[in-house]
Short mmCIF file of C-alpha atoms in Angstrom, two decimals:
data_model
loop_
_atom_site.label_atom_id
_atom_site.label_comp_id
_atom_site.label_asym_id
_atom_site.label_seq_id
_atom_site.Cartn_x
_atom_site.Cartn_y
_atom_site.Cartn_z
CA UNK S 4 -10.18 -8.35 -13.63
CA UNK S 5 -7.01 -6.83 -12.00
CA UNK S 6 -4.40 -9.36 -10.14
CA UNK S 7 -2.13 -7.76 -7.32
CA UNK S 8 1.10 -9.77 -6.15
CA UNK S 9 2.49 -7.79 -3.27
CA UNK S 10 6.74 -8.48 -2.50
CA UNK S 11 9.02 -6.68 -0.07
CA UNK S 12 8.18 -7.73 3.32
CA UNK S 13 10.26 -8.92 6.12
CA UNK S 14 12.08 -8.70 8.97
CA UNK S 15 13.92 -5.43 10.06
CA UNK S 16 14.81 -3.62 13.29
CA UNK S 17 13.24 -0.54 14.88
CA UNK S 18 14.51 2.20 12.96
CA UNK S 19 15.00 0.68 9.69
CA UNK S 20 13.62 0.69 6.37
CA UNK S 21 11.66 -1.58 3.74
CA UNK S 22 10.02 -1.15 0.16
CA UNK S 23 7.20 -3.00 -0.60
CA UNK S 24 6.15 -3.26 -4.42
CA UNK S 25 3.30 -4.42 -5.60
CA UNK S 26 2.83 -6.10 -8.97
CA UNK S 27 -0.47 -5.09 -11.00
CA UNK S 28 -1.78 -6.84 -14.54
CA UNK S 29 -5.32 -6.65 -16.13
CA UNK S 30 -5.99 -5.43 -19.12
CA UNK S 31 -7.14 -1.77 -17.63
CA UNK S 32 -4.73 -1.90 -14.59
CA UNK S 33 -3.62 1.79 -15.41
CA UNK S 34 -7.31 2.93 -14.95
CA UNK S 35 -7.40 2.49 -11.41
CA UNK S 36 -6.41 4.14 -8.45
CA UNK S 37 -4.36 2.08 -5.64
CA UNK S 38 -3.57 2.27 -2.56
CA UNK S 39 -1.66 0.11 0.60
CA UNK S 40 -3.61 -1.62 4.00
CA UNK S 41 -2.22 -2.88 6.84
CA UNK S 42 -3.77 -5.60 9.10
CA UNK S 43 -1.92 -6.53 12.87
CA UNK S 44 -3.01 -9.29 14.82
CA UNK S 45 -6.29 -8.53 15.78
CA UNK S 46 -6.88 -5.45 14.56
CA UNK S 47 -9.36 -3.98 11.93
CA UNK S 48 -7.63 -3.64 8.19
CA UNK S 49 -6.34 -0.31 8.22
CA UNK S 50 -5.96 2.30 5.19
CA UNK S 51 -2.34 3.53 4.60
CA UNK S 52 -1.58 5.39 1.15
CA UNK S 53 -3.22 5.72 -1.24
CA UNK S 54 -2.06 7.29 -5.23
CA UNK S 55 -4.39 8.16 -8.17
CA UNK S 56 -4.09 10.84 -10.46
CA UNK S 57 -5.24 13.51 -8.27
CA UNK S 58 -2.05 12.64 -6.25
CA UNK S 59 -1.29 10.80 -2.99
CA UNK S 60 -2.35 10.56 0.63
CA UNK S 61 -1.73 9.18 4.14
CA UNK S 62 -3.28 8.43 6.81
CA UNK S 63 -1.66 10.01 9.55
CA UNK S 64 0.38 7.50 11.34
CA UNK S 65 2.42 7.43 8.30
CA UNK S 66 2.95 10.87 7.03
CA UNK S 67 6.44 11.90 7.05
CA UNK S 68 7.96 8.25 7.22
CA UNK S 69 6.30 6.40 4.68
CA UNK S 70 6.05 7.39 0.45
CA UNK S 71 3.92 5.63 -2.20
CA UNK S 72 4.80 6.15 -5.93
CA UNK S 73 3.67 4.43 -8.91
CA UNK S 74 5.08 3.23 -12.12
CA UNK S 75 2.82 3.74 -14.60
CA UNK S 76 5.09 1.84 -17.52
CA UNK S 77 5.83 -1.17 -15.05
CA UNK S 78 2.43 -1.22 -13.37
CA UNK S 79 3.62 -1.69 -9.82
CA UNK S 80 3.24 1.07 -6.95
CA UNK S 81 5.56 0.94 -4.15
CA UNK S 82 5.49 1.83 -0.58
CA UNK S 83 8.49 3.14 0.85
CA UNK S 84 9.04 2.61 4.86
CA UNK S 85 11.45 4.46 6.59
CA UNK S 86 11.86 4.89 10.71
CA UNK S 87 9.86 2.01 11.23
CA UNK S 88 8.13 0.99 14.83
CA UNK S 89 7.10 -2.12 16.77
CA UNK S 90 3.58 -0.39 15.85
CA UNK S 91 4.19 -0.80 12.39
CA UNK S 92 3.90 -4.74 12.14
CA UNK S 93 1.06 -6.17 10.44
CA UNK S 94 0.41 -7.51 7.12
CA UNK S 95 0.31 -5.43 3.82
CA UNK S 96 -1.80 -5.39 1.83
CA UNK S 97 -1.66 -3.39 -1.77
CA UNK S 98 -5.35 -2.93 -3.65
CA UNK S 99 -6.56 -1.16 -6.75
CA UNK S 100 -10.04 0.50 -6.63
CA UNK S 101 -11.52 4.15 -7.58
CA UNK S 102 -11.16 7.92 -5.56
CA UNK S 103 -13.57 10.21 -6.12
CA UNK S 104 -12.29 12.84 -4.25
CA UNK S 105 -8.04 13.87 -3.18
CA UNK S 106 -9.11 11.92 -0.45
CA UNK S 107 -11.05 9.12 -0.95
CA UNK S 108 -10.50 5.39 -1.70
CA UNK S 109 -12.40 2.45 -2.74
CA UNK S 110 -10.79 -0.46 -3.06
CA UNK S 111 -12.32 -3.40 -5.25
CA UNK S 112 -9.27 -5.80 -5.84
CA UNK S 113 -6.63 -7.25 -2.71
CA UNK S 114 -3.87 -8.99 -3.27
CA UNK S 115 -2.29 -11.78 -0.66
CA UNK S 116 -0.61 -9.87 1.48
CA UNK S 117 2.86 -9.72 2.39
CA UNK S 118 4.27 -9.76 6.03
CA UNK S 119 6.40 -6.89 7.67
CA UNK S 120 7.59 -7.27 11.29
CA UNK S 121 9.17 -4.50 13.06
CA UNK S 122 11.46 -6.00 16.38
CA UNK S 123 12.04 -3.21 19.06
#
């Protein structure tokens, strides 16, 4: 079993910046891949990042303003946000799961969510 606490969020103007971290423990944590969703008001859950050992990816609506890394030692991943939009808002959620390709994700845990509004 793998338990995700997710930290970070807030409130910050168009423009700006935010780092979400997410906090990972389970006794084989390090084994799995992990990634970031977002979900706006009614809209689908969306995939964001994801990192595993084969490296990261994006989905394209974040590539060149967003980075996730992982800390291996500390078992938390972060997402770093930079030149945020109004689009942007939504809740995050970070998850752990499996890739069987450079570009695939499954996710199997969530964790709660944390809340990120961008004001225009």
């Amino acid at each position: 079993q793998v338990q995700l606490v997710e930290s970070g969020g807030g409130l910050v103007q168009a423009g700006g910046s935010l780092r979400l971290s997410c906090s990972a423990s389970g006794r084989t944590v390090t084994s799995y891949s992990m990634a970031w969703f977002r979900q706006a008001p009614g809209k689908e859950r969306e995939f964001v990042a994801a990192v595993s050992w084969r490296g990261s990816y994006y989905a394209d609506f974040v590539k060149g303003r967003f980075t996730i890394s992982r800390d291996i030692i500390r078992n938390t991943m972060y997402l770093q946000m930079n030149s945020l939009k109004s689009e942007d808002t939504a809740v995050y959620y970070c998850s752990a799961g499996t890739s069987s390709s450079a570009s695939s994700y499954t996710a199997e845990y969530w964790g709660q969510g944390t809340q990120v509004t961008v004001s225009s």
